[in-house]
PDB file of C-alpha atoms and ligand atoms in Angstrom:
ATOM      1  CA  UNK A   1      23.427  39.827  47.410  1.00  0.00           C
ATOM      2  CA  UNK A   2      26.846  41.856  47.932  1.00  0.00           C
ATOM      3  CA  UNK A   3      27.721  44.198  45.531  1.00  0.00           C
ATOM      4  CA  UNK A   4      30.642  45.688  47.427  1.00  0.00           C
ATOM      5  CA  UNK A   5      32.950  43.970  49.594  1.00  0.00           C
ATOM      6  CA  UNK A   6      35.771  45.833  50.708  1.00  0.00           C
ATOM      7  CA  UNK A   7      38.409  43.705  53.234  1.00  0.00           C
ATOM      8  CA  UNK A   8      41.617  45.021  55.437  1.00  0.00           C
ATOM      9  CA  UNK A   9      41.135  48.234  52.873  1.00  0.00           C
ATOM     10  CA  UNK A  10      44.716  50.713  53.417  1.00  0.00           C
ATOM     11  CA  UNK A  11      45.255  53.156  51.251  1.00  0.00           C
ATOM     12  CA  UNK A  12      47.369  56.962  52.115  1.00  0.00           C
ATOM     13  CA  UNK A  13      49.434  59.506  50.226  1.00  0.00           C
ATOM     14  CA  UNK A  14      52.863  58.550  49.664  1.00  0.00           C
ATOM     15  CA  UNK A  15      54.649  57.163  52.763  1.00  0.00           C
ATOM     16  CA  UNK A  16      51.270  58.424  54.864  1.00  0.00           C
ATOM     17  CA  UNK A  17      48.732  56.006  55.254  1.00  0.00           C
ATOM     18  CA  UNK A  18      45.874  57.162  56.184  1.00  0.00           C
ATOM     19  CA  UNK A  19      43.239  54.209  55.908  1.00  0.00           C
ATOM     20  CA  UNK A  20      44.135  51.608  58.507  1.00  0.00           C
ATOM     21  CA  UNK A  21      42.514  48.016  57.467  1.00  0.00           C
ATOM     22  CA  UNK A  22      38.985  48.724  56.646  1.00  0.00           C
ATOM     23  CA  UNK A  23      36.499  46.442  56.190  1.00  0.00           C
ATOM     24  CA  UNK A  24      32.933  47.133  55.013  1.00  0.00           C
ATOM     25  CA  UNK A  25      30.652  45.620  52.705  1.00  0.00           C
ATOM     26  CA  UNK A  26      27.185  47.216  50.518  1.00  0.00           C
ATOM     27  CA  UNK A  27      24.447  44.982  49.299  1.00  0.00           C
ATOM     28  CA  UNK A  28      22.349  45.576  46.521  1.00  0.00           C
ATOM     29  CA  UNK A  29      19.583  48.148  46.835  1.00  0.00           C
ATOM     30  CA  UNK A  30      21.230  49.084  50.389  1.00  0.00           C
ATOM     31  CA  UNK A  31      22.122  52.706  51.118  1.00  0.00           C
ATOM     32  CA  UNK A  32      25.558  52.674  53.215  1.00  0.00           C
ATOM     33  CA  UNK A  33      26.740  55.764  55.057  1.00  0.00           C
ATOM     34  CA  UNK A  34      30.400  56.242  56.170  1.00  0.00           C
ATOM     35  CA  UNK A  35      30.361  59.353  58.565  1.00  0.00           C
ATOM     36  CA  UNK A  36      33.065  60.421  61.018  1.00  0.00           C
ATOM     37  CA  UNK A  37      34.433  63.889  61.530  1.00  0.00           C
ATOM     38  CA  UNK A  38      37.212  65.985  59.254  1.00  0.00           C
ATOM     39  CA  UNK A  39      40.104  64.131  58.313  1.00  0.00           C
ATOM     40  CA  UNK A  40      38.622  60.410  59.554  1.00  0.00           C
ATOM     41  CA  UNK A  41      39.655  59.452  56.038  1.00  0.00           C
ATOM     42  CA  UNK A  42      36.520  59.241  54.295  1.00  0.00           C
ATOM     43  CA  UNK A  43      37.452  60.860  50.898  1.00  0.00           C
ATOM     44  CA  UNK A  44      40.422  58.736  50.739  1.00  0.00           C
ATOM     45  CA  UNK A  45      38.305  55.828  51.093  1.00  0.00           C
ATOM     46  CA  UNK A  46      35.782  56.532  48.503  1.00  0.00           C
ATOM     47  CA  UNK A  47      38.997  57.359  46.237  1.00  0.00           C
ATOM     48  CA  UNK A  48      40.763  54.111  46.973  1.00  0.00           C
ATOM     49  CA  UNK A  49      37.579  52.010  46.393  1.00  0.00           C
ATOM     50  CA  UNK A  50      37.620  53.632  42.954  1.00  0.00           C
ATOM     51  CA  UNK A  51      41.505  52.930  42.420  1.00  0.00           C
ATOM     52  CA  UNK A  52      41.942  56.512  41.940  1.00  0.00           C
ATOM     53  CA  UNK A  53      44.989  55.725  44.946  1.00  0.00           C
ATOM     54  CA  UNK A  54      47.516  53.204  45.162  1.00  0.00           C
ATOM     55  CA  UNK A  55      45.305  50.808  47.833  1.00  0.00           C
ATOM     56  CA  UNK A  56      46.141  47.414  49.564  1.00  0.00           C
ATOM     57  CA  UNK A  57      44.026  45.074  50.892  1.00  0.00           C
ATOM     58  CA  UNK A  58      40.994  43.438  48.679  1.00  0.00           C
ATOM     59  CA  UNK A  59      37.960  45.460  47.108  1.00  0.00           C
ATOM     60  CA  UNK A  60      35.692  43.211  44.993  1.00  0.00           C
ATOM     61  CA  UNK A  61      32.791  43.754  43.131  1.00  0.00           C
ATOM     62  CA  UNK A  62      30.072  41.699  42.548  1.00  0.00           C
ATOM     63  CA  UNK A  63      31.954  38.354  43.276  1.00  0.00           C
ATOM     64  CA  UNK A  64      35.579  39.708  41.202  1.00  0.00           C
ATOM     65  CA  UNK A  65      38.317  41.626  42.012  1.00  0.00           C
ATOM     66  CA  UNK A  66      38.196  45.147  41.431  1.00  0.00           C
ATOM     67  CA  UNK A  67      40.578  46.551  38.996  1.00  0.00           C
ATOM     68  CA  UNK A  68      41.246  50.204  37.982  1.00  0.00           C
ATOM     69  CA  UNK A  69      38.961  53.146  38.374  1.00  0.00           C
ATOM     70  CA  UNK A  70      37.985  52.573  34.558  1.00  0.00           C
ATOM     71  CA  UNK A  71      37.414  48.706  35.242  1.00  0.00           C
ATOM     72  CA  UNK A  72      34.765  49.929  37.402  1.00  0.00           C
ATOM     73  CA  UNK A  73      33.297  51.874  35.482  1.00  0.00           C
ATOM     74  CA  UNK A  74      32.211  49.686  33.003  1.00  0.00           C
ATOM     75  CA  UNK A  75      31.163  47.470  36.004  1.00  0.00           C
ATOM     76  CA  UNK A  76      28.927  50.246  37.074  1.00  0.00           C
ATOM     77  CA  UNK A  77      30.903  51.494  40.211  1.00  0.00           C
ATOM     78  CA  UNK A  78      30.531  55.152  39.410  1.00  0.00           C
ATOM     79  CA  UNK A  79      31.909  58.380  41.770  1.00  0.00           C
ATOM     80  CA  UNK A  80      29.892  61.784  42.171  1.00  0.00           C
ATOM     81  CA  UNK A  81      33.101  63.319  43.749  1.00  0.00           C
ATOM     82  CA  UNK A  82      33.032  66.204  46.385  1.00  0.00           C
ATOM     83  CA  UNK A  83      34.605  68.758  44.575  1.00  0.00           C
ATOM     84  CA  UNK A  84      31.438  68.214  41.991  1.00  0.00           C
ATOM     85  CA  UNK A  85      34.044  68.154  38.959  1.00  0.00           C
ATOM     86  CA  UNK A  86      31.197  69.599  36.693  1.00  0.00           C
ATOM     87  CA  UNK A  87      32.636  71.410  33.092  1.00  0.00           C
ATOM     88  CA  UNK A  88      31.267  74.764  34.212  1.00  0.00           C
ATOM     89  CA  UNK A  89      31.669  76.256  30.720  1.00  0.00           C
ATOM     90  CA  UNK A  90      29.347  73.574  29.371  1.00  0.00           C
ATOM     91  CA  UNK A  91      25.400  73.264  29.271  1.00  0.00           C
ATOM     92  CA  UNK A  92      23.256  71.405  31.602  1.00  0.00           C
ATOM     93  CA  UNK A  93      22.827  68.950  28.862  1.00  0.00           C
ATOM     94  CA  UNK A  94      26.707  68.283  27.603  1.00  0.00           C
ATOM     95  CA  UNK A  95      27.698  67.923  30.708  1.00  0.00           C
ATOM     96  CA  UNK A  96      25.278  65.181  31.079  1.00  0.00           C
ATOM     97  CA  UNK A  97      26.126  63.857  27.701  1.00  0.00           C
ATOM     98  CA  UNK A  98      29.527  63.122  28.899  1.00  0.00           C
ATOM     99  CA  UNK A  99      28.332  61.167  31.983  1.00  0.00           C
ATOM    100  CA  UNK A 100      27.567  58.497  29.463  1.00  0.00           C
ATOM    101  CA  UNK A 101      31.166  58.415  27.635  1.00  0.00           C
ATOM    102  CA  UNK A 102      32.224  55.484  29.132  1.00  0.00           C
ATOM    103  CA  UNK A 103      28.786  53.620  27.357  1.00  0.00           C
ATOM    104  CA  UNK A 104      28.937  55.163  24.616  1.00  0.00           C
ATOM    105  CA  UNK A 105      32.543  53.830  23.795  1.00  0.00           C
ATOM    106  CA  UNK A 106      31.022  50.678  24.412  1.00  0.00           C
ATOM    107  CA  UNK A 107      28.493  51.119  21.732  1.00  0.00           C
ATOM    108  CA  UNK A 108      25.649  52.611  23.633  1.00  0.00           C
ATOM    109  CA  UNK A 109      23.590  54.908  21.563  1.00  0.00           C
ATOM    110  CA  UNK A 110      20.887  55.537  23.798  1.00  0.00           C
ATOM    111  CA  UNK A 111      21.427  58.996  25.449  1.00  0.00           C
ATOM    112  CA  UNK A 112      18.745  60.560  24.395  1.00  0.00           C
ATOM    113  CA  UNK A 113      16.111  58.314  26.626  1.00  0.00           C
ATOM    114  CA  UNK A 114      18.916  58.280  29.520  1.00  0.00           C
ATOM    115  CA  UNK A 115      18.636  61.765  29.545  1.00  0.00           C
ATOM    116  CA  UNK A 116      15.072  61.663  29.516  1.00  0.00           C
ATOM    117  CA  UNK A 117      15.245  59.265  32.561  1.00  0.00           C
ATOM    118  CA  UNK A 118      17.361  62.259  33.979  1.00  0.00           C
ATOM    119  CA  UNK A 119      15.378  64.596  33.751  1.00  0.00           C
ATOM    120  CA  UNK A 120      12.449  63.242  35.063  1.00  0.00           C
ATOM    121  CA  UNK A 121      14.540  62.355  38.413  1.00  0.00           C
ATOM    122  CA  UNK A 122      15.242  66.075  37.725  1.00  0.00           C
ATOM    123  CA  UNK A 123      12.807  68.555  36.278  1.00  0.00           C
ATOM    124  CA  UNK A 124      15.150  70.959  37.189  1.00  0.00           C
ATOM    125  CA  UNK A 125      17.361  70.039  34.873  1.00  0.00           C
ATOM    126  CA  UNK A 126      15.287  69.698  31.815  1.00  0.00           C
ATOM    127  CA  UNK A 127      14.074  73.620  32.966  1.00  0.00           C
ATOM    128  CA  UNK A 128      17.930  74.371  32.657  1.00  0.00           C
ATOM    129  CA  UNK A 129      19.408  71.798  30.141  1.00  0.00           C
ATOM    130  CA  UNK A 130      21.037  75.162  27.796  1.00  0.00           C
ATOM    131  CA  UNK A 131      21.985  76.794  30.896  1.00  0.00           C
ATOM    132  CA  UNK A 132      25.781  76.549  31.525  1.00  0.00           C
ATOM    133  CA  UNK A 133      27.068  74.453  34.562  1.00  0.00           C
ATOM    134  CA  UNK A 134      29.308  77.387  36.363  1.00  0.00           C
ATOM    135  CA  UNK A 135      25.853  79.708  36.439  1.00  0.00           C
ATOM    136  CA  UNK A 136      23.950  76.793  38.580  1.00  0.00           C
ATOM    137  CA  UNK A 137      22.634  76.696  42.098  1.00  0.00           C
ATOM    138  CA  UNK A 138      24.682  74.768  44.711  1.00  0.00           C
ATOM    139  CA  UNK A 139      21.647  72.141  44.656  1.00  0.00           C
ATOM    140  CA  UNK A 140      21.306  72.394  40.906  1.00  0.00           C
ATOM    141  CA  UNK A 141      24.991  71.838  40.601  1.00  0.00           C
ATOM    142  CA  UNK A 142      24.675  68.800  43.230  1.00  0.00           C
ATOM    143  CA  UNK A 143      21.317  67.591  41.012  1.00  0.00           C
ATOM    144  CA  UNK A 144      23.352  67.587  37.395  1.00  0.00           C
ATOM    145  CA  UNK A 145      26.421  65.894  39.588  1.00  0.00           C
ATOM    146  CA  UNK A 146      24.031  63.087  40.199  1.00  0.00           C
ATOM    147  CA  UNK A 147      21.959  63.170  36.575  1.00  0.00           C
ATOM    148  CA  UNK A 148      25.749  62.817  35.576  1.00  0.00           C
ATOM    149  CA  UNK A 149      26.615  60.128  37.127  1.00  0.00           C
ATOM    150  CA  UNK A 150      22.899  58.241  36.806  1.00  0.00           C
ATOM    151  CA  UNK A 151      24.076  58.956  32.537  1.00  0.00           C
ATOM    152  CA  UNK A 152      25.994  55.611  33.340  1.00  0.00           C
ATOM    153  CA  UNK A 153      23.593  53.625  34.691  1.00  0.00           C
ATOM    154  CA  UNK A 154      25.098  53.144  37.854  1.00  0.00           C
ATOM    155  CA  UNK A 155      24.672  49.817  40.064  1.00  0.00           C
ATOM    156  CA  UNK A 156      26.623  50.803  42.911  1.00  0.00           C
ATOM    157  CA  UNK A 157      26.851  55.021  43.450  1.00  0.00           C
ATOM    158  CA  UNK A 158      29.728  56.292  45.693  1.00  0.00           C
ATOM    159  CA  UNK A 159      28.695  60.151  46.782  1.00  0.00           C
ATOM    160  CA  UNK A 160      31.016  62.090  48.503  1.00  0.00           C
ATOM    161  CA  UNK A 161      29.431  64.561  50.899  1.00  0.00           C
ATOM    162  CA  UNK A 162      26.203  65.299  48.657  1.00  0.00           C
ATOM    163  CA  UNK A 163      25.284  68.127  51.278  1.00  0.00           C
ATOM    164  CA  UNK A 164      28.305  70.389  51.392  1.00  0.00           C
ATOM    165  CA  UNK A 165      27.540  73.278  51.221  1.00  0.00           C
ATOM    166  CA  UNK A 166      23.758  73.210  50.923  1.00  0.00           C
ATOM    167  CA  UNK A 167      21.375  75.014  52.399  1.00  0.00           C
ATOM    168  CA  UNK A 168      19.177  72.068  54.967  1.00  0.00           C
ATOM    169  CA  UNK A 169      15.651  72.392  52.858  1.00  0.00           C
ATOM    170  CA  UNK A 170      18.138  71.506  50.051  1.00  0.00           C
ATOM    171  CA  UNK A 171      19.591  68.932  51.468  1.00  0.00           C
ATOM    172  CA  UNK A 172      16.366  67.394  52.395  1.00  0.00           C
ATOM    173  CA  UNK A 173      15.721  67.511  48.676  1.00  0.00           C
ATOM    174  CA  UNK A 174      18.802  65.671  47.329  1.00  0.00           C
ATOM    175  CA  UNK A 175      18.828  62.924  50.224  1.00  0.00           C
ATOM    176  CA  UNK A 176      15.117  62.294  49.226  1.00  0.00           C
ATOM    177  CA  UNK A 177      16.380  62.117  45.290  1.00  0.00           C
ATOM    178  CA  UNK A 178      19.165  59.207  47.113  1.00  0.00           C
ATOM    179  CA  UNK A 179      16.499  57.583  48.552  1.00  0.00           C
ATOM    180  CA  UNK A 180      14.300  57.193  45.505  1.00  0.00           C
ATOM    181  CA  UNK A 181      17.358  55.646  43.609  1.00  0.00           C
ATOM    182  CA  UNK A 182      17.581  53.207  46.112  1.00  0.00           C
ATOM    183  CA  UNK A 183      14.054  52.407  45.233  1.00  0.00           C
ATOM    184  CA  UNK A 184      15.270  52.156  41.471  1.00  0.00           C
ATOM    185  CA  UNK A 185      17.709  49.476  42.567  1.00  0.00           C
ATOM    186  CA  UNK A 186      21.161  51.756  42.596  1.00  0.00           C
ATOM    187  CA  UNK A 187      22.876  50.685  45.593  1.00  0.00           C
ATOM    188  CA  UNK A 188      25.014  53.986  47.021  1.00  0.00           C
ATOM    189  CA  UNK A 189      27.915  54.501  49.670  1.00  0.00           C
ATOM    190  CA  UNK A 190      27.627  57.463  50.900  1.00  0.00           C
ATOM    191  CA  UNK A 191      30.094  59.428  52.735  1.00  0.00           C
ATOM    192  CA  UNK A 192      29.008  62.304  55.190  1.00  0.00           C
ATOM    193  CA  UNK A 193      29.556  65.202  57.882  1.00  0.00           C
ATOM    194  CA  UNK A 194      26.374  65.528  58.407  1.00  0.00           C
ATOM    195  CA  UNK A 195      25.697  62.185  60.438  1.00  0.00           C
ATOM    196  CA  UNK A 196      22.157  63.067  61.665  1.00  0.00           C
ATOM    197  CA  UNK A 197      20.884  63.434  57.883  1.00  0.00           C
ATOM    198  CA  UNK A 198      22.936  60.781  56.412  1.00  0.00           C
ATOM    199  CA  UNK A 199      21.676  58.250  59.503  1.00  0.00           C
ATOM    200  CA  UNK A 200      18.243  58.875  58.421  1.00  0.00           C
ATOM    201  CA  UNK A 201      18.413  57.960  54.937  1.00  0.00           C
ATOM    202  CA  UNK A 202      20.849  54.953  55.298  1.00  0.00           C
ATOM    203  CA  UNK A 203      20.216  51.160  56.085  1.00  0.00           C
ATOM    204  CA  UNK A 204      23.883  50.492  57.485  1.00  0.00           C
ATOM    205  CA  UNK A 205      25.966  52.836  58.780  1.00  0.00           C
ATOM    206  CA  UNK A 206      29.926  52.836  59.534  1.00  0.00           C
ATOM    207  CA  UNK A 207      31.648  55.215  61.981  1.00  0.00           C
ATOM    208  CA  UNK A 208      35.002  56.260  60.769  1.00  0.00           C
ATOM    209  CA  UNK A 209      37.462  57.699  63.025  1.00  0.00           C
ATOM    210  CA  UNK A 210      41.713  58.368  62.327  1.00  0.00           C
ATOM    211  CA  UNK A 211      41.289  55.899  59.192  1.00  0.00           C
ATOM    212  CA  UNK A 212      39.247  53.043  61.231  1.00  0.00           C
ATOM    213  CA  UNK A 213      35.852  51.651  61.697  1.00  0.00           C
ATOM    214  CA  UNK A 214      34.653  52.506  65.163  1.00  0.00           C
ATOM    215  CA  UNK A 215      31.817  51.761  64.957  1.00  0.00           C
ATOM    216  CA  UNK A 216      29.043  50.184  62.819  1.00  0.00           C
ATOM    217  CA  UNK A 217      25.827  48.840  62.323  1.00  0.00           C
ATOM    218  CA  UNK A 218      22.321  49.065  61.194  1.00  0.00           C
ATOM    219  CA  UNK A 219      21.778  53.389  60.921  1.00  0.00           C
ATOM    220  CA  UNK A 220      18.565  52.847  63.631  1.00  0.00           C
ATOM    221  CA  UNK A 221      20.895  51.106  66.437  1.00  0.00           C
ATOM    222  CA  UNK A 222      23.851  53.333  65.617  1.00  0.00           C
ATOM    223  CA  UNK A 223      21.552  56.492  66.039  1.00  0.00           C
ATOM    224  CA  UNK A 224      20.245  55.427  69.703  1.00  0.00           C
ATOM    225  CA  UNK A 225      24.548  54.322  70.362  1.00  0.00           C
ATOM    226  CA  UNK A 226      25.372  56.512  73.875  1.00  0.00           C
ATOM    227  CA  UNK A 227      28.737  57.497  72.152  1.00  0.00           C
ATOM    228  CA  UNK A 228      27.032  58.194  68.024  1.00  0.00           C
ATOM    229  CA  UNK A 229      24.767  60.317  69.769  1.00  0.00           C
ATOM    230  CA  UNK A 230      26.674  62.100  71.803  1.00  0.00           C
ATOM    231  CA  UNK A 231      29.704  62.590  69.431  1.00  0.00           C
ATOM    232  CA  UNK A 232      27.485  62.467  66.492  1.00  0.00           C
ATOM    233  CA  UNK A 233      24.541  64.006  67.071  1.00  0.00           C
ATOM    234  CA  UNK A 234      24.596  65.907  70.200  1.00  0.00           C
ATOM    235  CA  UNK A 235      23.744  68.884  69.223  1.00  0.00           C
ATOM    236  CA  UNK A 236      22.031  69.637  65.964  1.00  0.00           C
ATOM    237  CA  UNK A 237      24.133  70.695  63.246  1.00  0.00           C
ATOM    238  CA  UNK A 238      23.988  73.363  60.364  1.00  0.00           C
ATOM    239  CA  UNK A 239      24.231  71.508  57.229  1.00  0.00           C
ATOM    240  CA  UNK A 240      24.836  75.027  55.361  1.00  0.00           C
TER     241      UNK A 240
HETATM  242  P1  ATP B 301      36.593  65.830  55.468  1.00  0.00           P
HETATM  243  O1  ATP B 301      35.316  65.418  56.106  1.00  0.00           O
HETATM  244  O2  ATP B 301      37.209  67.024  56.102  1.00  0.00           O
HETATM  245  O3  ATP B 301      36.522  65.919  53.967  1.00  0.00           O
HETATM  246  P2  ATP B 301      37.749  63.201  55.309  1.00  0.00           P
HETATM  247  O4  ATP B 301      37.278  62.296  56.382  1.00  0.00           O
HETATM  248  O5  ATP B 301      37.153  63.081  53.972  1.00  0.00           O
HETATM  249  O6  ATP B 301      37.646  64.686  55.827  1.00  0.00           O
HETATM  250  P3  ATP B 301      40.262  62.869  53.967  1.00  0.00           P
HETATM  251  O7  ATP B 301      40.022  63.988  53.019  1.00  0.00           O
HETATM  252  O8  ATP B 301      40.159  61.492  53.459  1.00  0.00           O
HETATM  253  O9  ATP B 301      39.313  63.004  55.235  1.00  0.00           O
HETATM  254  O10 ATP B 301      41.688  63.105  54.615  1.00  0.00           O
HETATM  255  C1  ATP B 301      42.265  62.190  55.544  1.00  0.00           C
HETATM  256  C2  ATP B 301      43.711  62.612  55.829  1.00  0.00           C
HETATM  257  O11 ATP B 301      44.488  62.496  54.629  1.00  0.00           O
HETATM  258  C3  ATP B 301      43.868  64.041  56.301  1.00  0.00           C
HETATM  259  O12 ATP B 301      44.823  64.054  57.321  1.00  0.00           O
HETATM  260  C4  ATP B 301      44.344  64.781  55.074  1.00  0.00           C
HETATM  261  O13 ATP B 301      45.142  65.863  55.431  1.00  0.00           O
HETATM  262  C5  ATP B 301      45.128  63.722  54.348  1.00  0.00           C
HETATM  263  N1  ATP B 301      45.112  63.944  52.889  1.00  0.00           N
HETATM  264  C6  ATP B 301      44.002  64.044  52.116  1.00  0.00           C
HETATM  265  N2  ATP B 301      44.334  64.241  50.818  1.00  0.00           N
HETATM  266  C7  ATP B 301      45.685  64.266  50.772  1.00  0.00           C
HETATM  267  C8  ATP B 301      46.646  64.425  49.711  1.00  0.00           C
HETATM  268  N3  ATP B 301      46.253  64.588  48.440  1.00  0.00           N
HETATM  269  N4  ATP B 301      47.946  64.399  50.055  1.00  0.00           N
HETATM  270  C9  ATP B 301      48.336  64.214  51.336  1.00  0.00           C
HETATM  271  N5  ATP B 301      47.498  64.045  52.372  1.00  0.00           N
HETATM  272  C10 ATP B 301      46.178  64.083  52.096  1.00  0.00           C
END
């Protein structure tokens, strides 16, 4: 089944556009990966799947049109953003609380096992749950971005660049975390530099380049592709 289905997708910053017509679609349980280098315009698309920017063309989710960034929300669309907007004066634990606001408005009172389900993605997390956000790891700070987001039971994850930053034994660590979610039946887009890693762990893969699809495909034929190897993954790249 499709979850996502995003057609002739343009989206920029005021008179800018910067997405030209995209077209991509994620099934359920599918991992998706959207690489391409700086500036291809793969933050803006993540944000104008969410509605976070004024967008044209059609995004709809599971058989309706998508509306706002909170409409999608309580469809289970849910962001884990780059710049890992954590509350860095807050615990482990409240910052995971409010990664369920958006149920909880809707009358869910379970936290309390959610967070249990958390934490046993991430025993790191239950070791640190009083610990405040800003004091975290890089990977710790990438886990509880995650544990956030998995507070709203999630069918369809986007995750912008997940391995920023990290050190590559991390990153190894986190993608494996992606992959087991898949296993849990959490679909995920995924948006990433690091195109040898994020080849590996994806089903389908889409090459972005100046705000269009070059390229796509299943991620094993796009990782023997003359010109996704050679642009791509050449030479082997620091994730850190
Ligand atoms: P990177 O891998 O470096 O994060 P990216 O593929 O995610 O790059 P975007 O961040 O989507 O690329 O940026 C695409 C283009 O849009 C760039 O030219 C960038 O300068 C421009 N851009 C991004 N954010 C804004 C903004 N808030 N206002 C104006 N232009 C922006």
């Amino acid at each position: 089944m499709t979850l996502l289905e995003v057609d002739g997708l343009s989206a920029g910053y005021g008179r800018a556009e910067v997405l030209h017509g995209v077209t991509l679609s994620v099934a359920a349980k599918q991992i998706v990966a959207i690489v391409g280098p700086n500036g291809a315009g793969k933050t803006t698309l993540m944000h104008a799947v969410m509605g976070l920017l004024p967008r044209q063309g059609s995004v709809m989710f599971m058989g309706q049109k998508a509306g706002d960034a909170g409409w999608l929300v309580r469809h289970g669309v849910v962001l884990v953003p780059e710049t890992r907007a954590l509350f860095t004066d807050m615990s482990v634990e409240d910052n995971l609380e409010l990664g369920a606001f958006a149920r909880w408005r809707q009358g869910a009172r379970d936290l309390r096992s959610s967070m249990a389900d958390v934490f046993a993605v991430f025993p790191r997390l239950a070791e640190r749950r009083r610990q405040l956000a800003g004091t975290l790891s890089g990977g710790e700070r990438q886990m509880l971005a995650l544990g956030r987001a998995l507070m709203a039971q999630p069918r369809l994850l986007l995750l912008d660049e997940p391995s920023l930053g990290l050190a590559p034994k991390v990153v190894g660590d986190i993608f494996r975390v992606i992959a087991g979610l898949r296993d849990r039946g959490i679909a995920i887009l995924i948006v990433e530099q690091n195109a040898r890693a994020a080849l590996q762990l994806a089903d389908y893969g889409y090459v972005l380049e100046m705000g269009r699809v070059a390229l796509h495909g299943p991620c094993v034929a796009l990782a023997e592709d003359a010109r996704v190897v050679e642009t791509y993954l050449g030479r082997r790249r620091e994730t850190g």
